Coordinates of C-alpha atoms in Angstrom, one line a residue:
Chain A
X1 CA 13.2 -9.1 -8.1
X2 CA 10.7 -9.3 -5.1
X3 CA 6.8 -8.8 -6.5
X4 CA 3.3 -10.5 -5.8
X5 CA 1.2 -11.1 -8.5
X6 CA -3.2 -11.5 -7.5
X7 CA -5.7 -12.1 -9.5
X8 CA -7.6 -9.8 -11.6
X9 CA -10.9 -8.4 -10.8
X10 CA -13.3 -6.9 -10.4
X11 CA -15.6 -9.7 -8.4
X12 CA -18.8 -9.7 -8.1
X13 CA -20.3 -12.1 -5.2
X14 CA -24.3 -12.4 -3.7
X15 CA -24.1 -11.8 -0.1
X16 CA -23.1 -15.2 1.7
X17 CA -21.2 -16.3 -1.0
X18 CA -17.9 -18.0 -0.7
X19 CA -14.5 -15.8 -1.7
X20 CA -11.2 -16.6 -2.9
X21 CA -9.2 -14.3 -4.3
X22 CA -5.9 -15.3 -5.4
X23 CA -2.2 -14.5 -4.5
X24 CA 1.1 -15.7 -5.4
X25 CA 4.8 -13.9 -5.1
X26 CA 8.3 -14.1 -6.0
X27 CA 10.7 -13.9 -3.2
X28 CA 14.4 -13.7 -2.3
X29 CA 14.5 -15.5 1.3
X30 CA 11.2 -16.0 3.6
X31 CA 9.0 -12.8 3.3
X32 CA 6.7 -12.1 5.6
X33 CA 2.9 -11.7 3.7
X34 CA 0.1 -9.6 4.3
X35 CA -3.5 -8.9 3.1
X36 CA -4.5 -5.3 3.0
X37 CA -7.9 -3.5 2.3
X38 CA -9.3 -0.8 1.5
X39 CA -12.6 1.0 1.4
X40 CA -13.5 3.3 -0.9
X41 CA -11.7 7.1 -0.4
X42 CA -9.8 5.8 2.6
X43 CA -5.6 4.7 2.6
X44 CA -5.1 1.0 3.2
X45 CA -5.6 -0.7 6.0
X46 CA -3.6 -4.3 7.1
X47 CA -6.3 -7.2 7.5
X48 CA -4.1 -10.0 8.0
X49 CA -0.6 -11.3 8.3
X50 CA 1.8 -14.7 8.0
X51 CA 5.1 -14.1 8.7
X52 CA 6.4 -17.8 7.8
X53 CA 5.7 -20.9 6.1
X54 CA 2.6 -22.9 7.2
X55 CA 1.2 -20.1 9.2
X56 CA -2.3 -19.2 9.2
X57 CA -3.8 -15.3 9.2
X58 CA -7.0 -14.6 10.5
X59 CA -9.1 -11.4 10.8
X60 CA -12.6 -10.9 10.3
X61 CA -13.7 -14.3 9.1
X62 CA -11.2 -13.7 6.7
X63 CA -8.5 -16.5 6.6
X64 CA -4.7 -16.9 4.6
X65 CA -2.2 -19.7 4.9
X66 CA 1.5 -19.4 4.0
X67 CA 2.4 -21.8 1.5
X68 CA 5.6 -21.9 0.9
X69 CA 5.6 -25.2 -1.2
X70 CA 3.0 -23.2 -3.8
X71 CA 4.6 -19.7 -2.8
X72 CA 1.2 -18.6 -2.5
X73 CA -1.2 -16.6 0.3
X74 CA -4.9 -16.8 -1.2
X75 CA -7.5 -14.8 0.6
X76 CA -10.5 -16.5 1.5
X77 CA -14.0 -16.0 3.4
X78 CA -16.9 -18.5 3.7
X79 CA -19.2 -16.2 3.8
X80 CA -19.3 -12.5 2.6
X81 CA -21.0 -9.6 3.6
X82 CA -22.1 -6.5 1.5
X83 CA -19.9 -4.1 4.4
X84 CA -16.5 -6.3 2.4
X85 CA -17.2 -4.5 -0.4
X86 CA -13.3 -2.9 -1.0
X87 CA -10.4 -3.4 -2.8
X88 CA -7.9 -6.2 -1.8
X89 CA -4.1 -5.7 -1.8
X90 CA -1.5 -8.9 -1.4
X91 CA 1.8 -7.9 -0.5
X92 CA 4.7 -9.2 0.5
X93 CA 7.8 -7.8 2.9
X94 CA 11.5 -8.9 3.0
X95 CA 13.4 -9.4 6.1
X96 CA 15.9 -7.6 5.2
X97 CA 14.8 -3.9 4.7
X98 CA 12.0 -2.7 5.0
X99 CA 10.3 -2.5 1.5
X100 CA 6.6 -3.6 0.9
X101 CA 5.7 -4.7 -2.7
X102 CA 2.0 -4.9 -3.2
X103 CA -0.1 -6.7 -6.3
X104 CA -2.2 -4.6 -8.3
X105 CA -5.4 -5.3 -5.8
X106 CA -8.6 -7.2 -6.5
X107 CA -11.8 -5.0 -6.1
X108 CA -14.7 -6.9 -4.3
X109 CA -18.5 -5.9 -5.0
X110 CA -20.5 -7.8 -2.7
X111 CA -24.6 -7.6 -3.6
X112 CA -27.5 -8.2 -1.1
Chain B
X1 CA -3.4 9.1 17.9
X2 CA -4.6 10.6 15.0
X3 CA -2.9 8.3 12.4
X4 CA -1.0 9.3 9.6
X5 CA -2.5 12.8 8.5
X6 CA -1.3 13.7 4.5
X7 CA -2.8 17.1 3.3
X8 CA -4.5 18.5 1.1
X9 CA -6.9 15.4 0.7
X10 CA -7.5 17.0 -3.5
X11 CA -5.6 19.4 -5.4
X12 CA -6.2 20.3 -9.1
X13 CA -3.8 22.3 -10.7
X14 CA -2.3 22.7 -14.1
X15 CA 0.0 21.6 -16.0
X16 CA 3.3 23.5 -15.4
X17 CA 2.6 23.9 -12.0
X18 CA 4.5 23.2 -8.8
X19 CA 2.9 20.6 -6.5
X20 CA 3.7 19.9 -3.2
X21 CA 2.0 17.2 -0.8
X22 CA 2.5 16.9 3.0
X23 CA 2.5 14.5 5.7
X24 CA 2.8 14.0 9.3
X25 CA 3.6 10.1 10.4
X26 CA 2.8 8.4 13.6
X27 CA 4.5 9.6 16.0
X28 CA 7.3 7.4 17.3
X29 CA 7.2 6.2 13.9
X30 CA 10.5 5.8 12.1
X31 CA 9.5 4.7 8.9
X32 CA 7.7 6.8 5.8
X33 CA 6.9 5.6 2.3
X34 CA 5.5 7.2 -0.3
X35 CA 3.3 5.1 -2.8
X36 CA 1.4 6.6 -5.5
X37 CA -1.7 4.5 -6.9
X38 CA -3.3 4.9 -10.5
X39 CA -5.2 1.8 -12.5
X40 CA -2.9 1.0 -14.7
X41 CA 0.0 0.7 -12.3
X42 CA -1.6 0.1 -8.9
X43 CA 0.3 0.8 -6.1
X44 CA 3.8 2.0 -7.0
X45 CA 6.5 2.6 -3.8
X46 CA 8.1 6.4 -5.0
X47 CA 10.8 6.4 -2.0
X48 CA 11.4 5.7 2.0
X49 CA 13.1 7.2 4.7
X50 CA 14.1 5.8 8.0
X51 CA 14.7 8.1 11.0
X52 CA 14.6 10.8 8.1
X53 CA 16.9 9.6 5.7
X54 CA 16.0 8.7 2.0
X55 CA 17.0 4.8 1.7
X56 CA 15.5 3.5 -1.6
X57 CA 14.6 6.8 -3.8
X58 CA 14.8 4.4 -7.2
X59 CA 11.1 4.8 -7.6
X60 CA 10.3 8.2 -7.5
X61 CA 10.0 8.3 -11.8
X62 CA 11.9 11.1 -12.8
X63 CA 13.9 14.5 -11.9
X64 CA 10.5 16.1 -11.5
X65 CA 10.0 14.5 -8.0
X66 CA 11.8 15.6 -4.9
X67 CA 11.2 14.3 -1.4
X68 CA 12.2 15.7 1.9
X69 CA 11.6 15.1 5.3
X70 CA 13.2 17.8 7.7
X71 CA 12.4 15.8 10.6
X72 CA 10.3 12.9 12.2
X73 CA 7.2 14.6 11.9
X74 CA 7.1 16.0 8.7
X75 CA 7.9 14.3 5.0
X76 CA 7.1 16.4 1.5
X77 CA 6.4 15.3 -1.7
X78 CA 7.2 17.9 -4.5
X79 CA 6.5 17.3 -8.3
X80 CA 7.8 21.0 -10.7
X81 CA 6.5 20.8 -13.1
X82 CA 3.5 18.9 -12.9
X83 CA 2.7 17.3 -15.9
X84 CA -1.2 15.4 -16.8
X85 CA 0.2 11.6 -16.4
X86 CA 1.2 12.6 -12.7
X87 CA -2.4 12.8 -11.6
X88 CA -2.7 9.6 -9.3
X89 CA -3.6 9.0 -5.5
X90 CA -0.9 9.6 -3.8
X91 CA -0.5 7.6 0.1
X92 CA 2.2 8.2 2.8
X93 CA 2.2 5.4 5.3
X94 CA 4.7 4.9 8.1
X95 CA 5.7 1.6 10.6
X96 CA 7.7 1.4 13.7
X97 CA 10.3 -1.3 13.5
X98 CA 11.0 -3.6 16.5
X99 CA 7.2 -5.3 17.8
X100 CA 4.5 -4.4 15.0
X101 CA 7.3 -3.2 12.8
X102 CA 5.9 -4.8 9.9
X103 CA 2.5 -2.7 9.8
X104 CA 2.0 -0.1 7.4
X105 CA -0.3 2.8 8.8
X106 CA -1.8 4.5 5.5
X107 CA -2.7 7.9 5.5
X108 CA -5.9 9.1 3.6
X109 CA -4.1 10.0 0.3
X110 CA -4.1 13.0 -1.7
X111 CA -5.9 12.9 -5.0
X112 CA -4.4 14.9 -7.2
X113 CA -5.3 15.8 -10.8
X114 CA -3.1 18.2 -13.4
X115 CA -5.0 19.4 -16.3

């Protein structure tokens, strides 16, 4: 079946630092992937999408490209700042139906 | 709008106990999902409804659970009895197919602990 599969955290970056937090899925078809956040006591929140192959999310210095070839969809920043501080969910979405599946999430602890 | 609103935000009851959890989707909204989130599992899809029918209930872990949504405002989330290995975070989110379709709005979840 469908899942996504990120890496495990916790990490633990110095402000400024680069990030990379890793995501690959398994997929029936041409999902549509997403990046979703959240901050401590709140629901998730979407931070970026690709919707096919090669595409490129972007939102809030944070970046993701579709690779198909590597079924992958890696979250990255250049530079991070202590307000990133949050959990980080990969998921992925079939275009048929309407069912998310979402990794476990990667919690981010950014220090000044 | 106000976003998706789920009530109470914390219950603690005990074990035995019916629970029942709320929510009220976007409006317009034609989607809901229930998702329950604990460490060991992480975020776990319990059942979905579109225009407020159940489509994909093969989550929701056992006869204890019951979902209903009366109408396009309103979805409930009923665990009798509750039992101490329920006690998670438990999210409704809904999405609007068509343009932006593939967004989940989150509510704020309900924490929930059975002793």
């Amino acid at each position: 079946g469908d899942s996504v599969t990120q890496m495990e955290g916790p990490v633990t970056l110095s402000e400024e630092a680069f990030l990379t937090i890793n995501c690959t899925y398994t997929a029936t078809g041409y999902p549509s992937l997403f990046w979703y956040v959240q901050y401590p006591g709140e629901g998730l929140q979407l931070l970026l999408k690709a919707t096919k192959a090669d595409d490129k999310g972007s939102n809030k210095g944070f970046e993701a490209t579709y690779r198909k070839e590597t079924t992958s969809f890696h979250l990255e920043k250049g530079s991070v700042q202590v307000s990133d501080s949050a959990v980080y969910f990969c998921a992925l979405r079939r275009h048929t139906g309407n069912q998310f599946y979402f990794g476990t999430g990667t919690s981010l602890t950014v220090i000044p | 709008d106000a976003g998706v609103i789920q009530s109470p935000r914390h219950e603690v009851t005990e074990m035995g106990q019916e629970v029942t959890l709320r929510c009220k989707p976007i409006s317009g909204h034609d989607y809901l999902f229930w998702y329950r989130q604990t460490m060991m599992r992480g975020l776990e899809l319990l059942i979905y409804f579109n225009n407020n029918v159940p489509i994909d209930d093969s989550g929701m872990p056992e006869d204890r659970f019951s979902a209903k949504m009366p109408n396009a405002s309103f979805s409930t989330l009923k665990i009798q009895p509750s039992e101490p290995r329920d006690s998670a975070v438990y999210f409704c989110a809904s999405s609007l197919t068509g343009q932006g379709g593939e967004k989940l709005f989150f509510g704020s979840g309900t924490q929930l602990s059975v002793l």
